Amino acid sequence: MTSEVGSPAGGRLVGRPLPRREDARVLGGHSEFLDDLHPAGLAHLAFVRSPYAHARVLSVTPPRGAPGLLAVLTARELEGRTRPLPIQSPEGSEVADEPHPLLAAGEVRYVGQPVAAVVAESRALAEDAAELVGVEYEELDPVADPHASDLELLRWRRTAGDVEGAFRSAARVAGGRYAMPRLVAAPMEARGALAYHDPAADLLTVWCSAQDTHRPLRHLGHVLGRPAEQLRVVVPDVGGAFGSKGSLAPEAAVAAIAAIDVGRPVKWAEDRAENFVAAYQGRGMEAEVELALAADGRMLAVRARILADLGAYLLPATAMPPHTAAMLMAGCYTIPAADVRVSGVRTNKVPTGPYRGAGRPEAAYFLERAVDDAARALALDPVELRRRNLIREFPHRSPLGWTYDSGDYRRCLDLALDLAGPRRAHSDEGLVGRGVAMYVERAGGSFEAARATLEPDGRVIVRSSTSPHGQGHDMTFAQIAAERLHVDPGDVVLEFGDSALVPGGTGTFASRSVAMGGSAVARAVDELGKQCVQTAARLLDAPEDEITWGEEGLAAGDGRTLALPDVAAAGPLEATARFESDLVFGSGAYAAEVEIERATGRLTVRRLTAVDDAGTIVNPLLAEGQVLGGAVQGLGECLAEEATYDDQAQPTSASFADYSLLTAAEIPPIAAEFVESPSPLNPLGAKGIGEAGAIGTPAAVANAVSDALGGRHVDPPFTEEKLWRAIGE
C-alpha cells in the first residue's frame, strides 16, 4: 500500500480480520429494507404479467369499480412520456436496437413480461384489481431453443495472431462443446421500489432495492427525460443482489410514473413468484472451444464460438457478460493467437444480465474444460499442461486485448494442490475424480468517488459512491480510512446510498468496490490528512514537515500535540476525491475432489480448495466470506440449479419447489487461502475478491466429474440422472 503526505501506513488495520460492524444491526433486526418503508398516504403497485411466451396484445381493458383502485397504466399512458431503458454496447460489438419496454406495447415476448400496472390503496387490493384487468392476446409461436433463433441481438468477434497458421502446424487440436445453464439470482430480498414526487420542488425521489445509487439515477433520468437535479435515489438496506439489481427494473420506472400521476407515494415490492419469471437471469451460454497445441504441450492458439441465450430483450447490461466471457478466453495462459466470436440471440425467455461473475465463470468453465480435454489428447497430466503455459511476466497483454496488471499464477496453482492433499482412489461404491481449474478475472475500471469530513468531535464522516448489499463495505472502508488517519475504526462513520448526499460514481458490481471505491476513500482521507497537517502546523506554529501522527493526534517536533477535535475546531475540513483506473485482474486456482455413486449417479463434492489472488487484502475475514459465498453459489450451479423452460418457452422452474438452492448439508469442507500480488494501478494494491468463488468452483468441479467418468463430458447441473446415464454409457 502506498501512502501520501500526512497519512500513516504500515498495516496497523489494513490486513486485520475484523468482524463486520454492521452485523449487530442487521442480525438484531434493526435494518430498514425497502418493504419496511411505509410513508403516509402510501399506495401500492401490482403488475399484470403475460401468461404467454410470445403473443400479440390486441387490447387491454381496465377494471371497473374495483375497490381501492387509483389508476391503471398501460403502454398507451406511457406513450410520449418515457423512453426505454438504455442499452450498453460492449467495445467492438454490434448490438440490436431491442430495448426492454416498460410495459408491453403490441407484443409480449416472455412469460412474466409486464403488460399493465395497477395502483390501489393496499397491496392486496392492487393484486385483486390486476386480476380484473382484461387482456386479449393472439398467441404466436415462441422460440425456446437458442439454436433455432433467427435474430441476433449481439455480434462480436476479435482475432489476433496467426490463428490459421497455428492450427495448420499444430501437433494436436483438442477441445469440445461446453454449456452453462441459465440461473436465477434468488436474492433473499426480491426487487422493489418506492417513489414519491414533490410537486412544489418538482423532485422525484425513488427508494429502491439496488446495488448502488447512481446507475438507477442515470437510468431513471434517461427513461423519464428528467435532469439529475430533479431526481433523488435512495438505497436502504438491501437483502442481496448478486448482479440482479444492477440495472433499474422497468417496474421501478413505472412506479415512479405512477407516483407522479396519483400524487402519492407508490410502492412496488416484488414477490418470489414474480422474481422467478420477471427478474433477469444469469449465464445461459455455450461454447465450442478448440486449442491448437505443439507436441510439447505449448498452446499455440485458441478458437472459440460462444452462443448466448439473451432472452427476449436487451436490458442495460445484457450484452456485457458474453463480451466479458469472450475477452477472457485466453485465461491465465501464454497463447499467442486467438479467434473468438460471440453470437447473442433472442429467445422468448426473460432477458439475461450480470449474475455473480458475469462472464468470468463462463470463460473459466469453457477454457478450463478445454485444457483438461487437451491434456487427455496429449496424454499429459492436466496440471503439468497448465504449468507449461502459465503467464509468468507482468504486465501481460492478452491476445484479446486486455492487459493483466499483476499476478503469480504458478504460486496459486502450487498452493491449491498443496491444500488439496493426496487424491483418493475409486472404490466399489463410488468413482472418485480430482479436478483443477485456473481463472483470471477483470475488476475495477472507470471511476468512484468519496468525500471525507472531519467533524467537531473528531469523528471522520466518509461518504462513498459505492453501496453495500452484504459485502462489508462499512468495516472495510473504515479500516482504510482509520489506517491512513491513525484513528480508531469506531471514529470513522460511513454513509452510503443516497444520491443527494454521496458523490457520484459508477457502482457496486464486478468485484470493484475495494479497488475503486476503497481507493477513492483512501485518496479522500489522504487529502483530509494533508489538511489536518496544514492546520496543525498553523496552530502549533511549526513546519508542516515536522508534524507527525501519533496516538494522541498530531504532534510537532518539540512534542506539543493537538487532538483531532482541536484541529477540527479551527475550521471545517473536508476533502473529495475521484479515483479513476484501468481494469485490474485478479486470478486464482481451485481444486475439487468428487465422488459419484456408481449405483445411483449421486454426486458428492468431498473437498473444495480455493486459492485467490486479489492483490492486497484489506480484511481477510470478510474476503474469505466472499470466497465462501461465491463458492457455494458455484456449487449450487454444479449440483442443483438450472432455470428450465419447455419447448413453448414456458418456465418449468418458477418456484423453489422446482428450483433448488443448496443447504448447509450439501456444502463440503472448503479450504480458502490468498496470494497477494498487489496491483500497481491503485493506492491499495487491491484487485477484487467478490466473485472469485463463483468463477473457480464450477470449472474445478466439472473437471473433477469428467476425471471420475474417465474423460467423459457432462455439463452442469450434475444431476443423478445425467451421471447415472454417463456411467452406464
XYZ file of C-alpha atoms in Angstrom:
729
model
C 0.000 0.000 0.000
C 1.258 3.460 -0.821
C 0.808 6.432 1.459
C 0.684 10.111 0.707
C 1.854 13.033 2.854
C 0.084 13.242 6.187
C -1.364 9.705 6.085
C 0.287 6.914 8.020
C 0.632 3.381 6.717
C 2.152 0.156 7.912
C -0.659 -2.335 8.314
C -1.998 -1.289 11.710
C -5.535 -2.017 10.491
C -5.306 -2.999 6.834
C -4.813 -6.748 6.706
C -6.559 -7.464 10.022
C -9.561 -9.865 10.108
C -12.002 -7.535 11.867
C -15.683 -8.629 12.030
C -18.331 -6.655 10.203
C -19.608 -3.947 12.497
C -22.933 -3.784 10.647
C -23.771 -7.316 11.781
C -25.156 -6.236 15.151
C -27.705 -4.027 13.425
C -28.573 -6.490 10.678
C -28.756 -9.615 12.839
C -30.520 -7.738 15.610
C -33.438 -6.893 13.346
C -32.680 -3.183 13.192
C -32.206 -2.969 9.423
C -34.522 -0.981 7.184
C -35.252 -2.706 3.905
C -37.435 -1.346 1.146
C -40.604 -3.057 2.304
C -40.079 -1.640 5.824
C -40.830 1.836 4.441
C -44.422 2.981 4.973
C -44.784 6.734 4.349
C -48.101 8.446 4.943
C -50.554 8.105 2.062
C -48.759 5.092 0.606
C -50.375 3.433 -2.424
C -49.365 0.086 -3.882
C -48.483 -1.107 -7.356
C -49.155 -4.522 -8.895
C -48.486 -5.752 -12.414
C -50.464 -7.662 -14.975
C -47.979 -10.092 -16.495
C -48.129 -12.101 -19.675
C -49.005 -15.790 -19.338
C -47.652 -16.356 -22.850
C -44.085 -16.593 -24.076
C -44.985 -14.871 -27.347
C -48.231 -13.168 -28.290
C -49.788 -10.058 -29.775
C -51.548 -7.805 -27.300
C -54.822 -6.957 -29.002
C -56.433 -4.960 -26.199
C -56.124 -4.057 -22.529
C -59.335 -3.236 -20.647
C -59.106 -1.613 -17.195
C -61.377 -2.978 -14.459
C -64.472 -1.069 -13.447
C -65.436 -0.457 -9.857
C -62.537 -2.361 -8.311
C -62.280 -1.495 -4.592
C -59.482 0.944 -3.761
C -58.406 1.369 -7.385
C -56.456 4.586 -8.021
C -55.002 4.187 -11.524
C -54.275 1.754 -14.327
C -51.254 2.270 -16.553
C -50.689 0.680 -19.953
C -48.250 1.392 -22.759
C -50.737 3.922 -24.095
C -50.491 6.036 -20.909
C -46.695 5.985 -21.154
C -46.537 6.923 -24.829
C -44.619 10.164 -25.385
C -43.674 10.378 -21.699
C -40.907 7.791 -21.488
C -38.065 6.173 -23.322
C -36.909 2.553 -22.975
C -34.019 1.748 -20.676
C -30.619 2.489 -22.254
C -28.519 -0.356 -23.653
C -24.782 -0.741 -23.025
C -22.807 -1.697 -26.094
C -19.502 -3.505 -25.404
C -16.445 -2.314 -27.278
C -16.310 -3.603 -30.824
C -19.760 -5.180 -30.755
C -22.871 -4.873 -32.887
C -25.937 -4.567 -30.666
C -29.533 -4.635 -31.912
C -31.972 -1.893 -31.033
C -34.206 -4.158 -28.933
C -34.618 -2.445 -25.541
C -36.986 -3.781 -22.915
C -40.231 -1.742 -22.917
C -41.563 -0.544 -19.575
C -44.957 -2.029 -20.424
C -45.709 -4.239 -23.406
C -46.919 -2.374 -26.482
C -48.430 -4.577 -29.154
C -46.451 -7.723 -28.317
C -45.236 -9.793 -25.377
C -42.092 -11.866 -25.706
C -41.755 -13.818 -22.452
C -43.855 -15.231 -19.657
C -43.968 -12.636 -16.896
C -43.470 -9.558 -19.069
C -45.343 -6.551 -17.585
C -48.388 -5.623 -19.656
C -50.213 -3.213 -17.353
C -49.776 -1.701 -13.880
C -52.475 -1.169 -11.276
C -52.279 1.322 -8.380
C -54.555 0.801 -5.382
C -54.891 1.626 -1.697
C -53.268 -1.595 -0.497
C -51.144 -4.353 -1.922
C -53.958 -6.861 -1.671
C -56.380 -4.522 -3.443
C -53.806 -3.815 -6.157
C -53.278 -7.525 -6.764
C -57.034 -8.129 -6.822
C -57.552 -5.298 -9.314
C -54.714 -6.590 -11.502
C -56.581 -9.878 -11.859
C -59.595 -7.959 -13.172
C -57.680 -6.238 -15.992
C -58.829 -7.741 -19.276
C -56.066 -8.514 -21.766
C -56.822 -10.063 -25.156
C -53.908 -11.936 -26.686
C -53.235 -13.608 -30.017
C -50.761 -16.368 -29.302
C -47.680 -16.601 -31.533
C -45.053 -19.302 -31.977
C -42.286 -18.922 -29.376
C -38.588 -19.716 -29.689
C -37.201 -21.658 -26.733
C -34.027 -23.123 -28.243
C -31.287 -20.547 -28.948
C -30.089 -22.734 -31.822
C -33.447 -22.175 -33.505
C -33.366 -18.391 -33.157
C -33.064 -16.337 -36.326
C -32.419 -12.990 -34.630
C -29.040 -11.897 -33.336
C -29.144 -9.243 -30.632
C -25.360 -9.191 -30.153
C -22.494 -9.915 -32.514
C -18.788 -9.625 -31.643
C -15.536 -11.035 -32.988
C -11.871 -10.471 -32.300
C -8.828 -12.139 -33.830
C -5.134 -11.748 -33.051
C -2.032 -13.515 -34.294
C -1.750 -16.210 -36.949
C -4.640 -18.412 -35.872
C -4.935 -20.367 -39.114
C -1.204 -20.992 -39.227
C -1.209 -22.191 -35.625
C -3.971 -24.702 -36.293
C -2.288 -25.926 -39.508
C 1.011 -26.527 -37.756
C -0.422 -27.919 -34.510
C 0.602 -31.388 -33.400
C -2.816 -31.774 -31.825
C -6.126 -29.900 -31.843
C -8.387 -30.562 -28.873
C -11.450 -29.134 -27.218
C -15.175 -29.598 -27.236
C -18.592 -28.061 -26.733
C -19.410 -26.875 -23.219
C -22.551 -25.282 -21.790
C -23.572 -23.435 -18.635
C -27.272 -23.341 -17.688
C -29.420 -20.301 -17.038
C -29.557 -19.416 -13.346
C -31.897 -17.484 -11.066
C -30.135 -14.982 -8.776
C -32.660 -15.634 -5.975
C -31.591 -12.925 -3.502
C -33.213 -13.106 -0.073
C -34.958 -9.807 -0.828
C -36.638 -9.589 -4.216
C -36.667 -6.360 -6.241
C -38.700 -3.321 -5.354
C -39.102 0.457 -5.462
C -40.977 3.221 -3.668
C -41.446 6.546 -5.429
C -42.679 9.955 -4.327
C -42.980 13.153 -6.323
C -42.820 16.525 -4.557
C -44.674 18.849 -6.948
C -43.513 22.028 -5.201
C -39.848 21.239 -5.776
C -40.538 19.014 -8.816
C -38.295 16.459 -7.119
C -38.851 12.764 -7.776
C -37.403 10.550 -5.050
C -37.123 6.817 -5.595
C -36.124 4.396 -2.868
C -35.083 1.108 -4.451
C -33.504 -2.186 -3.579
C -30.456 -1.704 -5.768
C -26.717 -2.246 -5.895
C -25.908 1.474 -5.913
C -27.477 4.887 -6.297
C -26.127 6.481 -9.428
C -26.822 3.780 -12.010
C -30.553 3.821 -11.166
C -30.329 7.618 -11.149
C -28.853 7.665 -14.655
C -31.303 5.068 -15.960
C -34.274 6.889 -14.451
C -33.133 10.202 -15.899
C -32.847 8.605 -19.325
C -36.258 6.927 -19.161
C -38.124 9.984 -17.879
C -36.056 12.666 -19.577
C -35.527 14.382 -16.225
C -32.292 16.157 -15.244
C -30.319 14.721 -12.350
C -31.140 17.678 -10.083
C -34.831 16.711 -10.251
C -34.129 13.143 -9.189
C -33.011 11.521 -5.954
C -32.308 7.819 -5.481
C -32.038 6.323 -2.015
C -30.879 2.758 -1.435
C -31.832 1.422 2.022
C -30.550 -1.893 3.384
C -30.507 -4.498 0.628
C -31.056 -8.207 1.143
C -28.694 -9.435 -1.548
C -28.400 -8.805 -5.266
C -25.679 -10.946 -6.924
C -25.882 -8.720 -10.008
C -29.656 -8.903 -10.382
C -30.231 -5.377 -9.023
C -27.583 -3.589 -11.049
C -29.953 -2.118 -13.626
C -33.078 -0.139 -12.906
C -36.015 -2.540 -13.148
C -38.648 -1.495 -15.715
C -41.188 -1.895 -12.918
C -39.334 0.684 -10.805
C -39.635 3.246 -13.587
C -43.378 2.519 -13.812
C -43.655 3.060 -10.050
C -42.050 6.475 -10.495
C -44.538 7.448 -13.199
C -47.425 6.170 -11.093
C -46.299 8.305 -8.145
C -46.334 11.403 -10.353
C -49.777 10.538 -11.695
C -51.553 9.772 -8.416
C -49.739 12.403 -6.348
C -48.922 9.942 -3.593
C -46.044 7.650 -2.628
C -46.309 4.402 -4.609
C -44.562 1.154 -3.684
C -43.840 -1.950 -5.733
C -42.462 -4.881 -3.732
C -41.845 -7.914 -5.915
C -42.939 -11.288 -4.586
C -41.000 -14.512 -5.100
C -43.217 -15.770 -7.926
C -42.606 -12.546 -9.884
C -38.891 -12.710 -9.178
C -38.616 -16.176 -10.702
C -40.228 -15.215 -14.014
C -39.512 -11.491 -14.403
C -36.140 -10.673 -12.805
C -33.341 -11.137 -15.294
C -31.410 -14.398 -15.141
C -27.728 -15.213 -15.457
C -25.423 -17.438 -17.539
C -27.173 -19.336 -20.364
C -24.159 -19.663 -22.634
C -22.409 -22.425 -24.517
C -19.183 -22.509 -26.493
C -17.267 -24.571 -28.970
C -13.608 -24.283 -27.981
C -10.520 -25.568 -29.779
C -6.908 -25.380 -28.651
C -4.018 -25.742 -31.102
C -1.103 -27.417 -29.305
C 2.510 -28.165 -30.060
C 3.869 -31.646 -29.360
C 5.397 -30.423 -26.082
C 2.061 -29.022 -24.912
C 2.593 -25.354 -25.753
C -0.690 -23.635 -26.515
C -0.377 -22.059 -29.954
C -3.875 -20.653 -30.440
C -7.417 -20.725 -29.117
C -10.561 -20.619 -31.207
C -13.980 -20.193 -29.597
C -17.557 -19.714 -30.740
C -19.814 -18.528 -27.929
C -23.597 -18.734 -28.225
C -25.520 -16.717 -25.636
C -29.251 -17.082 -24.999
C -30.012 -13.428 -24.216
C -33.780 -13.766 -23.900
C -36.470 -11.540 -25.322
C -34.978 -8.045 -24.996
C -31.823 -6.202 -24.116
C -31.655 -4.671 -20.650
C -28.876 -2.161 -19.933
C -26.182 -4.766 -19.197
C -27.476 -7.840 -21.070
C -24.677 -7.669 -23.633
C -21.861 -7.373 -21.097
C -21.435 -10.951 -19.727
C -20.959 -12.593 -23.160
C -18.421 -9.927 -24.076
C -16.530 -10.435 -20.808
C -16.509 -14.202 -21.348
C -15.099 -13.712 -24.834
C -12.375 -11.306 -23.705
C -11.151 -13.812 -21.098
C -10.867 -16.824 -23.398
C -7.066 -16.794 -23.201
C -7.264 -17.224 -19.426
C -4.020 -17.436 -17.440
C -2.049 -18.784 -20.367
C 0.539 -17.514 -22.814
C -1.431 -18.051 -26.002
C -0.087 -16.007 -28.927
C -3.122 -16.247 -31.219
C -6.873 -16.162 -30.693
C -10.090 -16.069 -32.684
C -13.217 -15.627 -30.576
C -16.759 -14.947 -31.757
C -19.941 -14.190 -29.841
C -23.482 -14.581 -31.094
C -26.152 -13.421 -28.656
C -29.584 -14.488 -29.846
C -33.165 -13.700 -28.951
C -35.421 -16.318 -27.381
C -38.822 -15.986 -25.736
C -37.446 -16.068 -22.210
C -36.831 -13.414 -19.609
C -33.677 -11.442 -20.545
C -30.311 -12.315 -19.076
C -27.901 -9.984 -17.322
C -24.984 -9.991 -14.914
C -25.051 -12.698 -12.249
C -22.162 -13.173 -9.822
C -19.130 -13.375 -12.091
C -20.959 -12.074 -15.182
C -18.996 -13.841 -17.915
C -15.952 -14.794 -15.864
C -17.311 -18.178 -14.680
C -18.348 -18.952 -18.247
C -14.889 -18.138 -19.604
C -13.155 -20.207 -16.936
C -15.518 -23.123 -17.490
C -15.192 -23.105 -21.286
C -11.416 -22.750 -21.351
C -10.526 -24.952 -18.385
C -12.675 -27.810 -19.641
C -10.881 -27.499 -22.983
C -7.487 -27.541 -21.240
C -8.354 -30.797 -19.465
C -9.553 -32.336 -22.729
C -6.336 -31.171 -24.394
C -4.263 -32.778 -21.650
C -6.007 -36.108 -22.279
C -5.415 -35.789 -26.015
C -1.694 -35.222 -25.366
C -1.518 -37.885 -22.629
C -0.212 -35.180 -20.292
C -1.089 -34.539 -16.675
C -3.606 -31.625 -16.663
C -1.609 -29.791 -14.001
C 1.592 -30.146 -15.995
C -0.066 -28.801 -19.149
C -1.185 -25.757 -17.185
C 2.262 -25.198 -15.668
C 3.912 -25.232 -19.084
C 1.653 -22.449 -20.342
C 1.097 -20.119 -17.375
C 1.872 -16.426 -17.807
C 4.966 -15.521 -15.802
C 5.723 -11.877 -16.604
C 3.545 -8.839 -15.890
C 2.087 -6.647 -17.161
C 0.859 -9.106 -19.786
C -1.100 -8.169 -22.892
C -3.689 -10.817 -23.719
C -4.143 -11.551 -27.438
C -7.772 -10.475 -26.971
C -6.760 -7.001 -25.862
C -6.769 -6.705 -22.060
C -3.598 -6.020 -20.080
C -3.209 -8.075 -16.905
C -1.608 -5.855 -14.272
C -0.085 -8.387 -11.849
C -0.290 -11.991 -10.722
C 1.520 -15.124 -9.563
C -0.362 -17.910 -11.279
C 2.171 -20.647 -10.538
C 2.099 -19.892 -6.829
C -1.699 -20.038 -6.814
C -1.654 -23.415 -8.537
C 1.041 -24.884 -6.282
C -0.725 -23.721 -3.133
C -4.069 -25.087 -4.306
C -2.520 -28.503 -4.928
C -0.782 -28.486 -1.538
C -4.053 -27.676 0.216
C -5.943 -30.307 -1.759
C -3.786 -33.099 -0.341
C -3.463 -36.620 -1.759
C -6.213 -37.825 -4.050
C -8.389 -40.809 -3.162
C -8.856 -43.838 -5.388
C -12.045 -45.308 -6.825
C -13.965 -47.684 -4.604
C -16.523 -50.399 -5.241
C -19.227 -47.912 -4.326
C -18.006 -44.763 -5.994
C -15.976 -43.210 -8.797
C -13.567 -40.571 -7.481
C -12.282 -37.639 -9.512
C -9.913 -34.712 -8.977
C -10.227 -31.503 -10.948
C -8.148 -28.336 -11.120
C -9.078 -25.021 -12.711
C -7.372 -21.668 -13.131
C -9.049 -18.338 -13.745
C -8.322 -14.697 -14.366
C -10.987 -12.035 -13.874
C -11.345 -8.404 -14.696
C -12.368 -5.969 -11.967
C -12.361 -2.239 -11.351
C -12.188 0.219 -14.185
C -13.981 3.540 -14.688
C -14.201 5.697 -11.527
C -15.536 6.053 -7.993
C -15.616 8.982 -5.580
C -15.594 9.642 -1.856
C -15.922 12.609 0.480
C -14.259 12.729 3.906
C -15.241 15.278 6.567
C -13.660 15.902 9.977
C -16.437 16.574 12.473
C -16.022 18.885 15.519
C -15.985 15.865 17.859
C -13.080 14.306 15.980
C -15.115 11.723 14.098
C -14.474 11.271 10.401
C -17.548 11.008 8.142
C -16.824 9.204 4.882
C -19.421 9.235 2.114
C -18.798 6.725 -0.651
C -20.253 6.423 -4.138
C -20.243 2.630 -3.813
C -23.105 0.975 -1.970
C -23.120 -2.227 0.119
C -25.531 -5.113 -0.077
C -23.819 -7.618 2.181
C -20.121 -7.316 1.266
C -18.950 -5.499 4.410
C -18.111 -2.078 2.947
C -18.734 -0.389 6.301
C -15.949 -2.229 8.115
C -13.553 -2.466 5.176
C -13.722 1.218 4.271
C -13.485 2.186 7.952
C -10.244 0.188 8.173
C -8.837 2.004 5.145
C -9.752 5.438 6.492
C -8.717 4.746 10.092
C -5.382 3.319 8.970
C -4.494 6.397 6.998
C -5.691 8.913 9.599
C -4.334 6.945 12.562
C -7.691 6.860 14.335
C -9.828 4.054 15.700
C -12.247 2.473 13.178
C -15.028 3.356 15.609
C -14.272 7.020 14.957
C -14.982 6.597 11.233
C -18.620 6.775 10.135
C -19.513 5.525 6.655
C -22.513 6.819 4.747
C -23.831 5.207 1.570
C -26.851 5.013 -0.638
C -28.340 8.493 -1.065
C -27.630 10.312 -4.318
C -28.335 13.621 -2.576
C -25.529 13.016 -0.063
C -22.870 10.806 -1.653
C -20.698 11.788 -4.603
C -21.432 10.260 -7.991
C -19.772 7.044 -9.078
C -20.010 4.025 -11.321
C -21.497 1.455 -8.952
C -21.089 -1.704 -6.917
C -20.504 -4.658 -9.229
C -17.697 -6.646 -10.854
C -15.594 -7.013 -7.675
C -14.689 -3.345 -7.909
C -15.623 -1.908 -4.519
C -12.265 -2.074 -2.721
C -10.078 -1.437 -5.756
C -12.142 1.543 -6.896
C -14.370 2.674 -4.017
C -11.721 1.882 -1.407
C -9.082 3.739 -3.394
C -11.373 6.767 -3.630
C -11.776 6.619 0.155
C -8.005 6.380 0.539
C -7.467 9.415 -1.689
C -10.131 11.447 0.109
C -8.787 10.726 3.599
C -5.228 11.323 2.384
C -6.294 14.796 1.277
C -8.139 15.296 4.557
C -4.974 14.228 6.342
C -2.981 16.858 4.468
C -5.458 19.498 5.568
C -5.143 18.285 9.156
C -1.351 18.555 8.954
C -1.557 22.054 7.478
C -3.991 23.173 10.172
C -1.920 21.626 12.963
C 1.240 23.261 11.633
C -0.502 26.629 11.685
C -1.938 26.163 15.186
C 1.334 24.843 16.612
C 3.436 27.349 14.685
C 5.583 24.516 13.348
C 6.807 23.490 9.893
C 4.476 21.093 8.110
C 7.246 18.574 7.521
C 7.741 18.263 11.290
C 4.115 17.370 12.005
C 3.637 13.673 12.723
C 0.699 11.440 13.564
C 0.508 9.697 16.899
C -1.943 8.072 19.283
C -2.875 11.466 20.726
C -3.437 13.163 17.375
C -0.893 15.359 15.592
C 2.405 16.365 17.156
C 5.085 18.958 16.437
C 8.755 18.132 16.584
C 9.043 19.534 20.123
C 6.377 17.152 21.462
C 3.400 19.518 21.578
C 0.206 17.743 20.409
C -3.229 18.528 19.101
C -6.156 16.104 19.236
C -8.329 15.868 16.149
C -11.227 17.786 17.793
C -8.793 20.659 18.383
C -7.831 20.561 14.709
C -11.495 20.442 13.662
C -12.298 23.424 15.882
C -10.022 25.596 13.774
C -12.348 25.365 10.797
C -14.281 22.957 8.574
C -12.075 20.322 6.984
C -13.434 18.297 4.066
C -11.942 16.595 1.038
C -13.480 14.962 -2.005
C -11.591 12.612 -4.285
C -12.381 10.891 -7.541
C -10.352 7.793 -8.363
C -10.033 6.508 -11.932
C -8.217 3.402 -13.058
C -7.791 0.905 -15.844
C -9.053 -2.612 -15.225
C -7.285 -4.752 -12.639
C -7.090 -8.539 -12.906
C -7.472 -10.975 -10.045
C -6.756 -14.664 -10.501
C -6.780 -17.977 -8.738
C -6.567 -21.745 -8.757
C -9.255 -24.123 -7.497
C -9.159 -27.863 -6.855
C -12.120 -30.149 -6.256
C -12.470 -33.788 -5.307
C -15.757 -35.532 -6.078
C -17.267 -38.972 -5.716
C -20.046 -40.356 -7.920
C -22.093 -43.208 -6.503
C -21.972 -45.998 -9.072
C -25.450 -47.317 -8.372
C -27.374 -44.023 -8.487
C -25.188 -41.339 -10.093
C -25.366 -39.231 -6.918
C -22.545 -36.679 -6.847
C -20.815 -35.667 -3.631
C -18.186 -32.945 -3.593
C -15.783 -34.205 -0.939
C -13.496 -31.193 -0.767
C -13.001 -27.834 -2.451
C -9.799 -25.811 -2.321
C -9.795 -22.124 -3.243
C -6.661 -20.022 -3.704
C -7.291 -16.479 -4.880
C -5.035 -13.551 -5.698
C -6.980 -10.344 -5.119
C -3.926 -8.188 -4.546
C -3.784 -6.534 -1.135
C -6.411 -7.989 1.208
C -7.816 -5.272 3.461
C -9.838 -7.626 5.662
C -9.028 -11.362 5.367
C -12.102 -12.402 7.350
C -14.507 -10.611 5.026
C -12.537 -11.639 1.929
C -12.784 -15.273 2.983
C -16.512 -14.806 3.486
C -16.810 -13.524 -0.072
C -14.894 -16.541 -1.392
C -17.025 -18.995 0.566
C -20.281 -17.335 -0.505
C -19.239 -17.336 -4.148
C -18.055 -20.936 -3.923
C -21.421 -22.023 -2.515
C -23.183 -20.337 -5.437
C -20.778 -22.088 -7.794
C -21.542 -25.400 -6.122
C -25.262 -24.712 -6.483
C -24.736 -24.277 -10.202
C -22.929 -27.618 -10.297
C -25.241 -29.666 -8.108
C -28.764 -28.359 -8.458
C -29.547 -25.000 -10.057
C -30.980 -24.548 -13.552
C -33.702 -22.261 -14.883
C -35.587 -24.528 -17.263
C -38.224 -23.941 -19.961
C -40.350 -26.298 -22.035
C -40.497 -26.236 -25.829
C -43.167 -23.493 -25.669
C -40.798 -21.317 -23.592
C -42.957 -21.756 -20.509
C -40.790 -21.673 -17.358
C -40.761 -25.053 -15.616
C -38.691 -23.981 -12.613
C -40.656 -20.969 -11.393
C -40.582 -21.634 -7.658
C -38.346 -23.147 -5.017
C -40.342 -26.351 -5.440
C -38.655 -26.772 -8.847
C -35.510 -24.660 -8.496
C -33.237 -25.955 -5.758
C -30.800 -23.958 -3.666
C -28.195 -25.768 -1.609
C -28.479 -26.093 2.147
C -25.637 -26.346 4.637
C -25.909 -30.140 4.423
C -24.626 -30.148 0.825
C -21.621 -27.883 1.392
C -18.269 -29.712 1.530
C -15.213 -28.637 3.508
C -13.756 -25.585 1.744
C -10.138 -24.544 2.283
C -9.521 -20.914 1.266
C -6.166 -19.146 1.088
C -4.885 -15.955 -0.508
C -1.893 -14.993 -2.603
C -1.198 -11.267 -2.632
C 0.407 -9.751 -5.706
C -0.613 -6.101 -5.346
C -1.898 -4.193 -8.324
C 0.272 -1.234 -9.341
C -2.838 0.616 -10.559
C -4.338 1.816 -7.278
C -3.084 3.094 -3.916
C -4.302 -0.007 -2.073
C -2.886 -2.604 -4.436
C -6.341 -4.235 -4.462
C -7.831 -6.281 -7.291
C -11.225 -7.599 -6.136
C -12.498 -10.796 -4.498
C -16.314 -10.697 -4.522
C -16.857 -13.086 -7.440
C -13.828 -15.367 -7.148
C -15.574 -18.369 -5.621
C -18.295 -18.358 -8.262
C -15.651 -18.259 -11.010
C -13.253 -21.014 -9.990
C -15.665 -23.540 -8.488
C -17.768 -24.689 -11.493
C -14.743 -25.368 -13.695
C -12.896 -27.272 -10.958
C -15.920 -29.421 -10.107
C -16.661 -30.080 -13.789
C -13.090 -31.222 -14.372
C -13.339 -33.478 -11.321
C -16.578 -35.008 -12.624
C -15.005 -35.629 -16.026
C -11.965 -37.179 -14.328
C -14.209 -39.522 -12.331
C -16.000 -40.539 -15.551
C -12.737 -41.318 -17.343
C -12.809 -38.218 -19.503
C -16.481 -38.234 -20.460
C -18.026 -34.756 -20.620
C -21.249 -33.788 -18.835
C -22.462 -30.213 -18.408
C -23.855 -28.875 -15.140
C -26.004 -29.229 -13.214
C -24.643 -32.702 -12.498
C -27.909 -34.412 -11.679
C -28.124 -38.051 -10.639
C -29.865 -38.956 -13.889
C -27.166 -37.355 -16.069
C -24.337 -39.009 -14.187
C -26.072 -42.388 -13.908
C -26.550 -42.419 -17.667
C -22.927 -41.343 -18.201
C -21.730 -44.207 -16.020
C -23.902 -46.646 -17.954
C -22.693 -45.387 -21.300
